[in-house]
Coordinates of C-alpha atoms in Angstrom, one line a residue:
I26 CA 7.6 0.8 -13.6
A27 CA 5.6 -2.3 -14.2
A28 CA 5.5 -6.0 -14.6
N29 CA 2.5 -6.7 -16.7
V30 CA 0.6 -10.0 -17.0
Q31 CA -1.6 -10.1 -20.1
S32 CA -4.4 -12.6 -19.6
R33 CA -5.5 -14.8 -22.4
T34 CA -8.4 -12.4 -22.9
S35 CA -6.8 -9.7 -25.1
R36 CA -8.7 -6.7 -23.8
I37 CA -7.8 -7.0 -20.1
V38 CA -4.4 -6.2 -18.7
L39 CA -3.9 -7.6 -15.3
N40 CA -1.0 -6.0 -13.5
P41 CA 0.3 -7.9 -10.5
A42 CA 2.8 -5.5 -9.1
T43 CA 3.0 -2.0 -10.4
V44 CA 4.9 0.8 -8.7
G45 CA 2.6 3.8 -9.4
L46 CA 4.1 7.3 -9.2
K47 CA 2.5 10.1 -7.3
G48 CA 4.5 13.2 -8.1
G49 CA 7.4 11.0 -8.9
Y50 CA 7.2 9.1 -5.5
P51 CA 6.6 5.4 -5.6
T52 CA 3.2 4.6 -4.1
H53 CA 1.6 1.8 -2.1
C54 CA 4.3 2.2 -1.8
R55 CA 9.5 -1.6 10.3
D56 CA 13.6 -6.4 11.4
F57 CA 14.4 -2.8 12.8
R58 CA 16.2 -1.6 15.8
R59 CA 13.1 -0.8 17.7
G60 CA 11.5 -4.2 16.9
Y61 CA 10.6 -6.2 19.9
L62 CA 11.8 -9.8 19.4
S63 CA 8.8 -11.0 21.5
Q64 CA 6.4 -9.3 19.1
Q65 CA 5.4 -11.0 15.9
S66 CA 4.9 -7.7 14.2
R67 CA 8.5 -6.8 14.4
G68 CA 11.5 -8.2 12.6
L69 CA 15.3 -8.4 13.2
R70 CA 16.8 -5.0 14.0
R71 CA 19.8 -5.1 11.7
I72 CA 19.9 -4.9 7.9
S73 CA 22.5 -5.8 5.4
G74 CA 24.4 -3.4 3.2
R75 CA 27.5 -1.3 3.4
S76 CA 25.8 2.0 4.0
T77 CA 27.8 4.4 6.1
A78 CA 24.7 6.3 7.1
R79 CA 23.3 3.7 9.5
A80 CA 21.8 5.1 12.7
E81 CA 24.0 5.3 15.8
E82 CA 22.7 3.6 18.9
I83 CA 19.7 5.5 20.3
T84 CA 18.9 5.3 23.9
V85 CA 15.8 5.8 26.0
G86 CA 17.4 9.0 27.2
D87 CA 17.7 10.3 23.7
V88 CA 13.9 9.7 23.1
T89 CA 13.1 11.3 26.4
A90 CA 15.2 14.4 25.6
L91 CA 13.4 14.7 22.2
L92 CA 10.0 14.5 23.8
S93 CA 10.9 17.0 26.5
E94 CA 12.3 19.6 24.1
S95 CA 9.4 19.2 21.7
E96 CA 6.8 19.5 24.5
Q97 CA 8.5 22.8 25.6
T98 CA 8.2 24.2 22.1
G99 CA 4.6 23.1 21.7
G100 CA 5.5 20.6 19.0
W101 CA 3.7 17.7 20.6
S102 CA 1.6 16.5 23.5
G103 CA 1.3 13.0 24.8
S104 CA 1.5 12.7 28.6
A105 CA 0.2 9.1 28.6
L106 CA 3.4 7.9 26.8
R107 CA 6.9 7.2 27.9
P108 CA 9.8 5.6 26.0
G109 CA 11.1 2.3 27.2
G110 CA 13.4 -0.5 26.3
A111 CA 13.2 -4.3 26.2
L112 CA 15.8 -6.7 27.5
D113 CA 17.4 -6.8 24.0
G114 CA 17.9 -3.0 24.0
S115 CA 15.2 -2.1 21.5
L116 CA 13.0 0.9 22.0
G117 CA 9.3 1.6 21.9
L118 CA 6.6 3.8 23.5
Y119 CA 4.7 2.5 26.6
F120 CA 1.6 3.8 28.4
Q121 CA 2.5 5.2 31.8
R122 CA -1.2 5.3 32.8
N123 CA -4.5 3.7 31.7
V124 CA -5.9 5.1 28.5
K125 CA -9.6 4.9 27.5
K126 CA -11.1 4.3 24.1
G127 CA -11.4 7.5 22.2
E128 CA -8.7 9.3 24.1
E129 CA -6.0 11.1 22.2
I130 CA -2.7 9.3 22.7
L131 CA -0.5 12.0 21.2
S132 CA -0.7 15.1 19.1
I133 CA 2.0 16.4 16.8
D134 CA 2.2 19.8 15.2
V135 CA 3.1 19.4 11.5
T136 CA 5.1 22.7 11.6
G137 CA 6.9 21.7 14.8
P138 CA 10.2 20.0 15.5
L139 CA 8.9 16.4 15.2
C140 CA 8.1 16.8 11.5
L141 CA 10.4 17.3 8.5
T142 CA 8.5 18.8 5.6
V143 CA 9.6 19.6 2.0
D144 CA 9.1 23.3 2.8
K145 CA 11.7 23.0 5.5
V146 CA 14.2 21.5 3.1
D147 CA 13.5 24.1 0.5
S148 CA 14.3 26.9 3.0
S149 CA 17.4 25.2 4.3
A150 CA 21.0 25.6 3.1
L151 CA 20.4 22.6 0.9
G152 CA 17.4 24.1 -0.7
P153 CA 19.0 25.7 -3.8
L154 CA 20.8 22.4 -4.7
V155 CA 17.7 20.2 -4.5
E156 CA 15.3 22.7 -6.0
K157 CA 14.5 20.5 -9.0
L158 CA 14.4 17.2 -7.2
Q159 CA 11.2 15.3 -6.3
S160 CA 9.8 15.6 -2.8
W161 CA 11.2 12.2 -1.5
E162 CA 14.6 12.9 -3.0
K163 CA 14.8 16.3 -1.2
L164 CA 14.0 14.7 2.1
A165 CA 16.3 11.8 1.6
L166 CA 19.2 14.0 0.6
Y167 CA 18.5 16.3 3.5
L168 CA 18.7 13.4 6.0
L169 CA 22.1 12.4 4.6
F170 CA 23.4 16.0 4.5
E171 CA 22.4 16.6 8.1
K172 CA 23.7 13.3 9.3
H173 CA 27.1 13.6 7.6
R174 CA 27.6 17.1 9.0
G175 CA 26.9 15.9 12.5
S176 CA 23.9 18.1 13.1
A177 CA 22.8 18.1 16.8
E178 CA 19.3 19.0 15.7
Y179 CA 19.2 15.9 13.4
R180 CA 20.6 13.7 16.2
R181 CA 17.7 14.7 18.4
F182 CA 15.2 14.3 15.5
E183 CA 16.6 10.9 14.7
A184 CA 15.7 9.5 18.1
G185 CA 12.1 9.5 17.2
L186 CA 12.5 7.8 13.8
N187 CA 12.5 4.3 12.4
T188 CA 16.1 4.6 11.1
E189 CA 16.6 0.9 10.5
P190 CA 13.6 0.0 8.4
G191 CA 13.5 -3.8 7.8
T192 CA 12.3 -3.5 4.2
P193 CA 13.5 -6.3 1.9
M194 CA 14.7 -3.6 -0.4
L195 CA 17.7 -3.3 2.0
W196 CA 18.3 -7.0 2.4
D197 CA 21.0 -9.1 0.8
E198 CA 19.6 -10.1 -2.6
A199 CA 20.1 -13.8 -2.1
E200 CA 18.2 -13.7 1.2
A201 CA 15.3 -11.6 -0.2
K202 CA 15.0 -14.1 -3.1
K203 CA 15.1 -17.1 -0.9
L204 CA 12.4 -15.8 1.5
L205 CA 10.2 -13.8 -0.9
E206 CA 10.7 -15.0 -4.4
G207 CA 7.5 -14.7 -6.5
T208 CA 5.6 -12.7 -4.0
Q209 CA 4.3 -9.2 -4.7
A210 CA 6.5 -8.0 -1.8
W211 CA 9.6 -9.3 -3.6
E212 CA 8.6 -7.8 -7.0
L213 CA 7.7 -4.4 -5.5
S214 CA 11.0 -4.3 -3.6
E215 CA 13.0 -5.0 -6.7
Q216 CA 11.1 -2.4 -8.6
Y217 CA 11.8 0.2 -5.9
K218 CA 15.5 -0.6 -6.0
Q219 CA 15.6 -0.2 -9.8
Y220 CA 13.7 3.1 -9.5
V221 CA 15.8 4.5 -6.7
D222 CA 19.1 3.4 -8.3
G223 CA 18.1 5.1 -11.6
E224 CA 17.3 8.3 -9.8
W225 CA 20.6 8.1 -8.0
A226 CA 22.6 7.6 -11.2
N227 CA 20.7 10.0 -13.5
R228 CA 19.9 12.9 -11.1
V229 CA 21.2 12.8 -7.6
Q230 CA 24.8 11.7 -8.0
P231 CA 25.5 14.3 -10.7
L232 CA 23.9 16.9 -8.6
I233 CA 26.1 16.1 -5.6
Q234 CA 29.3 16.2 -7.8
N235 CA 28.4 19.7 -8.9
A236 CA 27.5 21.0 -5.5
K237 CA 29.2 24.1 -4.0
P238 CA 32.2 23.2 -1.8
D239 CA 30.5 23.8 1.5
I240 CA 27.6 21.5 0.6
F241 CA 29.8 18.9 -1.3
A242 CA 32.0 18.5 1.8
H243 CA 29.0 16.8 3.6
L244 CA 27.8 14.8 0.7
K245 CA 30.9 13.6 -1.0
D246 CA 31.0 10.3 0.8
V247 CA 27.3 9.5 0.2
S248 CA 27.0 6.2 -1.7
L249 CA 24.2 4.4 -3.5
E250 CA 23.6 2.2 -0.4
D251 CA 23.2 5.4 1.7
F252 CA 20.7 6.8 -0.8
R253 CA 18.7 3.5 -0.7
W254 CA 18.8 3.7 3.1
A255 CA 17.6 7.3 3.1
F256 CA 14.8 6.5 0.7
S257 CA 13.7 3.7 3.0
V258 CA 13.8 6.0 6.1
V259 CA 11.6 8.5 4.3
R260 CA 9.1 5.8 3.3
A261 CA 9.1 4.2 6.7
N262 CA 8.4 7.4 8.6
S263 CA 5.7 9.0 6.3
F264 CA 2.1 8.2 7.0
A265 CA -1.1 9.0 5.0
P266 CA -2.1 11.6 4.2
F267 CA 1.4 13.0 4.5
D268 CA 3.0 10.4 2.2
S269 CA 3.1 11.9 -1.3
N270 CA 3.8 15.0 -3.4
Q271 CA 4.5 18.3 -1.7
D272 CA 2.7 17.1 1.5
L273 CA 5.3 14.4 2.0
T274 CA 6.5 14.6 5.6
I275 CA 8.8 12.6 7.8
I276 CA 7.0 12.3 11.2
A277 CA 8.9 11.4 14.3
L278 CA 7.3 9.1 17.0
P279 CA 4.7 7.0 15.1
G280 CA 7.6 4.9 14.0
L281 CA 8.1 3.9 17.6
F282 CA 4.6 2.4 17.7
R283 CA 4.1 -1.3 17.2
H284 CA 2.3 -2.2 13.9
T285 CA -0.8 -4.3 14.3
R286 CA -3.9 -5.2 12.3
A287 CA -5.8 -5.7 15.5
K288 CA -8.0 -3.0 17.0
S289 CA -5.6 -0.5 18.5
A290 CA -5.4 3.2 17.5
S291 CA -5.8 5.3 14.4
L292 CA -3.8 8.2 12.9
Q293 CA -6.0 11.2 12.2
V294 CA -5.3 14.7 11.0
K295 CA -6.8 17.8 12.6
K296 CA -6.8 21.1 10.8
G297 CA -5.5 24.2 12.7
G298 CA -7.3 27.5 13.2
F299 CA -10.6 28.5 14.7
L300 CA -12.9 25.5 15.1
G301 CA -10.5 23.4 13.1
L302 CA -11.3 25.3 9.9
G303 CA -7.7 26.3 9.2
G304 CA -6.2 29.8 9.2
G305 CA -5.3 31.7 12.3
G306 CA -1.6 30.9 11.8
S307 CA -2.1 27.3 13.0
G308 CA -0.9 24.3 11.1
A309 CA -2.4 20.8 10.9
K310 CA -1.9 18.4 13.8
I311 CA -1.4 14.7 13.6
S312 CA -3.3 12.8 16.2
I313 CA -3.2 9.2 17.2
V314 CA -6.5 8.2 19.0
A315 CA -7.1 5.0 20.9
E316 CA -9.7 2.7 19.5
K317 CA -9.7 0.5 22.6
D318 CA -8.7 0.7 26.3
Y319 CA -5.0 0.4 27.1
A320 CA -3.7 -0.7 30.4
E321 CA -0.7 1.0 32.1
G322 CA 2.5 -0.5 31.0
S323 CA 1.3 -1.9 27.7
L324 CA 3.0 -1.1 24.4
A325 CA 1.5 1.6 22.2
S326 CA 0.4 0.3 18.8
F327 CA -1.5 1.2 15.7
N328 CA -2.1 0.1 12.1
V329 CA 0.6 2.0 10.2
A330 CA -1.2 1.7 6.8
P331 CA -4.8 0.4 6.9
T332 CA -5.3 0.6 3.2
Q333 CA -2.1 -1.4 2.3
T334 CA -1.7 -5.1 2.0
E335 CA 0.7 -6.9 4.4
S336 CA 3.1 -7.2 1.4
Q337 CA 3.0 -3.5 0.8
V338 CA 3.5 -2.7 4.5
F339 CA 6.4 -5.1 4.6
V340 CA 8.2 -3.3 1.7
N341 CA 7.2 0.3 2.7
Y342 CA 7.8 0.0 6.5
G343 CA 9.7 -3.2 7.0
L344 CA 6.9 -4.5 9.2
A345 CA 4.3 -7.3 9.0
D346 CA 1.7 -8.5 11.6
S347 CA 2.4 -12.2 11.4
A348 CA -0.2 -12.9 14.1
Q349 CA -3.1 -11.5 12.0
P350 CA -1.9 -10.1 8.7
S351 CA -3.9 -8.5 6.0
E352 CA -3.8 -11.4 3.6
A353 CA -4.3 -9.8 0.2
V354 CA -2.8 -9.2 -3.2
E355 CA -3.2 -6.1 -5.2
L356 CA -3.9 -5.9 -8.9
K357 CA -4.2 -3.0 -11.2
L358 CA -6.7 -2.9 -14.1
W359 CA -6.9 -0.4 -16.9
I360 CA -8.7 0.0 -20.2
S361 CA -6.4 -0.7 -23.0
E362 CA -6.0 2.1 -25.6
E363 CA -6.0 -0.7 -28.2
D364 CA -9.5 -1.7 -27.3
R365 CA -11.9 -1.0 -30.2
F366 CA -14.3 0.6 -27.7
F367 CA -11.7 2.5 -25.7
G368 CA -13.4 5.9 -26.2
D369 CA -16.8 4.7 -25.0
K370 CA -15.4 2.8 -22.0
A371 CA -13.2 5.7 -21.0
D372 CA -16.3 8.0 -21.2
V373 CA -18.2 5.7 -18.8
V374 CA -15.4 5.7 -16.2
E375 CA -14.6 9.4 -16.5
Q376 CA -18.3 10.3 -16.2
E377 CA -18.2 8.7 -12.8
G378 CA -15.1 10.7 -11.8
L379 CA -12.9 7.6 -11.7
P380 CA -9.4 7.1 -13.2
L381 CA -8.8 4.8 -16.2
T382 CA -6.4 2.8 -14.2
Q383 CA -7.7 1.4 -10.9
A384 CA -6.1 -0.7 -8.1
F385 CA -8.0 -3.4 -6.3
A386 CA -7.1 -6.0 -3.6
V387 CA -8.3 -9.6 -3.5
N388 CA -8.4 -11.0 0.0
A389 CA -8.2 -14.3 1.6
D390 CA -11.2 -13.8 3.9
S391 CA -13.7 -12.3 1.5
D392 CA -15.0 -12.5 -2.1
P393 CA -13.6 -10.1 -4.7
S394 CA -15.3 -6.7 -4.4
Y395 CA -18.2 -5.8 -6.7
E396 CA -16.2 -2.7 -7.7
L397 CA -13.5 -5.0 -9.1
Q398 CA -16.1 -7.1 -11.0
R399 CA -17.9 -4.1 -12.3
F400 CA -14.7 -2.6 -13.7
L401 CA -13.8 -6.0 -15.3
R402 CA -17.2 -6.3 -16.9
L403 CA -16.8 -2.9 -18.5
T404 CA -13.3 -3.7 -19.6
L405 CA -14.3 -7.0 -21.2
L406 CA -17.4 -5.8 -23.1
K407 CA -17.0 -6.7 -26.7
D408 CA -18.8 -7.8 -29.9
K409 CA -22.6 -7.9 -29.6
D410 CA -22.5 -6.9 -25.9
A411 CA -21.0 -3.5 -26.9
F412 CA -24.4 -2.1 -27.7
I413 CA -24.8 -1.3 -24.0
L414 CA -22.0 1.4 -24.4
E415 CA -24.4 3.5 -26.5
P416 CA -25.2 6.9 -25.0
I417 CA -28.9 5.9 -24.5
F418 CA -27.8 3.4 -21.8
R419 CA -25.1 5.5 -20.3
D420 CA -27.0 6.8 -17.2
D421 CA -27.8 3.3 -15.9
L422 CA -24.7 1.4 -17.2
W423 CA -22.2 1.9 -14.3
N424 CA -24.5 1.9 -11.3
E425 CA -27.1 -0.7 -12.5
H426 CA -26.3 -2.9 -15.5
L427 CA -22.6 -3.6 -14.7
T428 CA -23.1 -4.2 -11.0
L429 CA -24.7 -7.5 -12.0
P430 CA -23.7 -10.2 -14.5
F431 CA -24.2 -8.7 -18.0
S432 CA -24.0 -11.6 -20.4
E433 CA -22.8 -15.2 -20.2
Q434 CA -19.8 -14.5 -22.5
N435 CA -18.8 -11.4 -20.6
E436 CA -19.1 -13.1 -17.2
E437 CA -17.1 -16.1 -18.5
D438 CA -14.4 -13.8 -19.8
M439 CA -14.1 -12.2 -16.4
C440 CA -13.9 -15.4 -14.5
N441 CA -11.3 -16.9 -16.8
A442 CA -9.2 -13.8 -16.8
M443 CA -9.1 -13.7 -13.0
I444 CA -8.5 -17.5 -12.7
D445 CA -5.6 -17.2 -15.1
W446 CA -4.1 -14.2 -13.3
A447 CA -4.4 -15.7 -9.8
T448 CA -3.1 -19.0 -11.0
N449 CA -0.1 -17.4 -12.7
R450 CA 0.7 -15.3 -9.6
K451 CA 0.4 -18.3 -7.3
M452 CA 2.7 -20.4 -9.4
R453 CA 5.4 -17.8 -9.2
I454 CA 5.9 -18.5 -5.5
P455 CA 8.1 -21.6 -5.0
G456 CA 6.7 -24.3 -2.8
T457 CA 3.1 -24.7 -1.5
L458 CA 0.9 -23.4 1.3
E459 CA 1.2 -26.8 2.9
D460 CA 5.0 -26.4 3.0
D461 CA 4.7 -23.0 4.7
L462 CA 2.2 -24.3 7.2
A463 CA 4.5 -27.2 8.1
L464 CA 7.4 -24.7 8.5
K465 CA 5.3 -22.4 10.7
E466 CA 4.2 -25.3 13.0
S467 CA 7.7 -26.8 13.2
G468 CA 8.9 -24.3 15.8
R469 CA 12.1 -23.5 13.7
V470 CA 11.0 -20.0 12.8
F471 CA 11.8 -17.4 15.5
P472 CA 8.8 -15.0 16.1
G473 CA 9.5 -11.6 14.6
S474 CA 12.4 -12.7 12.5
R475 CA 12.7 -11.9 8.8
E476 CA 11.8 -15.5 8.1
D477 CA 8.7 -15.2 10.2
L478 CA 7.5 -12.0 8.5
A479 CA 8.3 -13.3 5.1
L480 CA 6.4 -16.5 5.9
A481 CA 3.4 -14.4 6.9
V482 CA 3.6 -12.6 3.6
R483 CA 3.9 -15.8 1.5
M484 CA 1.1 -17.5 3.2
G485 CA -1.1 -14.4 3.0
E486 CA -0.6 -14.1 -0.8
R487 CA -1.1 -17.8 -1.4
R488 CA -4.4 -17.8 0.5
A489 CA -5.7 -14.6 -1.2
L490 CA -4.9 -16.0 -4.6
Q491 CA -6.5 -19.4 -3.9
Q492 CA -9.6 -17.7 -2.6
T493 CA -9.8 -15.8 -5.8
I494 CA -9.4 -18.9 -7.9
N495 CA -12.1 -20.7 -5.9
Y496 CA -14.5 -17.8 -6.1
F497 CA -14.4 -17.5 -9.9
K498 CA -14.5 -21.2 -10.4
R499 CA -17.7 -21.4 -8.3
R500 CA -19.0 -18.5 -10.4
L501 CA -18.4 -20.4 -13.7
A502 CA -20.2 -23.4 -12.3
S503 CA -23.2 -21.4 -11.3
F504 CA -24.2 -19.9 -14.6
S505 CA -27.5 -21.8 -14.7
S506 CA -28.7 -19.9 -11.7
I507 CA -27.5 -16.5 -12.8
T508 CA -29.9 -13.9 -14.3
F509 CA -28.1 -11.9 -17.0
Y510 CA -29.0 -8.5 -18.4
Q511 CA -31.3 -9.6 -21.3
E512 CA -33.3 -11.8 -18.9
R513 CA -33.5 -9.0 -16.3
R514 CA -34.7 -6.6 -19.1
L515 CA -37.4 -9.0 -20.2
M516 CA -38.6 -9.5 -16.7
K517 CA -38.8 -5.8 -16.2
L518 CA -41.0 -5.6 -19.2
N519 CA -43.1 -8.5 -17.9
L520 CA -42.2 -10.6 -20.9
L521 CA -40.4 -13.2 -18.7
T522 CA -41.3 -14.7 -15.4
E523 CA -38.8 -15.0 -12.5
D524 CA -38.4 -18.7 -13.3
G525 CA -37.4 -17.9 -16.8
K526 CA -40.6 -18.8 -18.6
S527 CA -42.0 -16.6 -21.3
T528 CA -45.3 -14.7 -20.7
F529 CA -46.1 -14.8 -24.4
D530 CA -49.5 -16.5 -25.0
P531 CA -49.9 -17.2 -28.8
F532 CA -53.6 -18.0 -28.5
K533 CA -54.4 -14.8 -26.7
D534 CA -52.2 -12.7 -29.0
N535 CA -53.7 -14.2 -32.2
I536 CA -57.4 -13.4 -31.2
A537 CA -58.7 -10.6 -33.4

């Protein structure tokens, strides 16, 4: 699923918003009921749509009961935490004592009652029906099945989940377009919807209609809106590395934490068994560890997806840290099979153990990475520069020659391609950064609202794209001070001085 932007340089494909698929699950791929209106990282708690599978009201007592039961069965430990509610009735986890940096805040057994794995679904009554579905489809349909049949076990499990994800995928289309049009968040959300809707129509709905009576009885009322909702719940409650393929796992409790980009806590995975080496009948444990000191009474928080941009977090989890967002835009680059030198370029990349398609992020607060520029230089090698692809240069090409500007033509192609891409993406977003700044400073945007989070996403993308444009324009203007490959080679052979002057002495060289 892709929306490709072809730059004016024919051999580079710049992809602004591609939904990659890992085992059929959309990758990079919380406004939700546990969002604190006083926190800028949360949004409104209610979402639009006619789904009949919305979460019932969850109370502090429900979360407390879940934690108590899970602790008794050894499924979790986290004595420093307690559930609590704000004045608006939303839920979260608070510290009931001081916590020091480096201390484990909570630990969850992946095989315990706070985790729903694909293996659990496969071994359930629903298993035979969903046998040929993808991992996320199995989990989504299981949630709907258990909810519609009124399972007490599901009711307890639900208390620890983000069951009202504020992803724009579930918004009214007109509102999503108004607030996010042209952004990567909006495009990714639309692509998710198209993908999920297609899976529903082509695979899941026909499967339900042919289910055995005892299964069909609890799935017959499931709608497309319900299926979208279940997909969003799966996505909003799965965290790396348990967020793809057979390892995909719905994890209760982390969804009650506040999302923040500030220094807070990190999610880690500890292997079971003797000395953490696995085996011994023990499963992995998910651990959230404090990266700073927390005072008693403060709200538990962590960065839900450190490697994702704020736009991606907004779509995947329905969250954005509007106070200090990760202002970035992702682009995907690949080597075109139509490239005359595709085979040689593919060999270079594969020799380094890297994929032919790579994702990079451009950020508002830093220059484009040298990894991005190196891949672009390789992709754009053409004509007389292609000699460097010969096997004799292969050992030094990736880690030496392409880490620095190769030729004036190659560097110019790279700069123009990136300027074109960033300009095109920036122009897709209606309005200007100045408009957004004026709105933010007007006081008319309620902190934590959908408008506030969407504003943070828009501003972040605009800034990242403008930074990219500025960087490559500066690079174009600095060619006179750049040393390219041929000059570096001559200097290495002592045939050229560092100030660019030849060391050739015709008088000396002509003496017999």
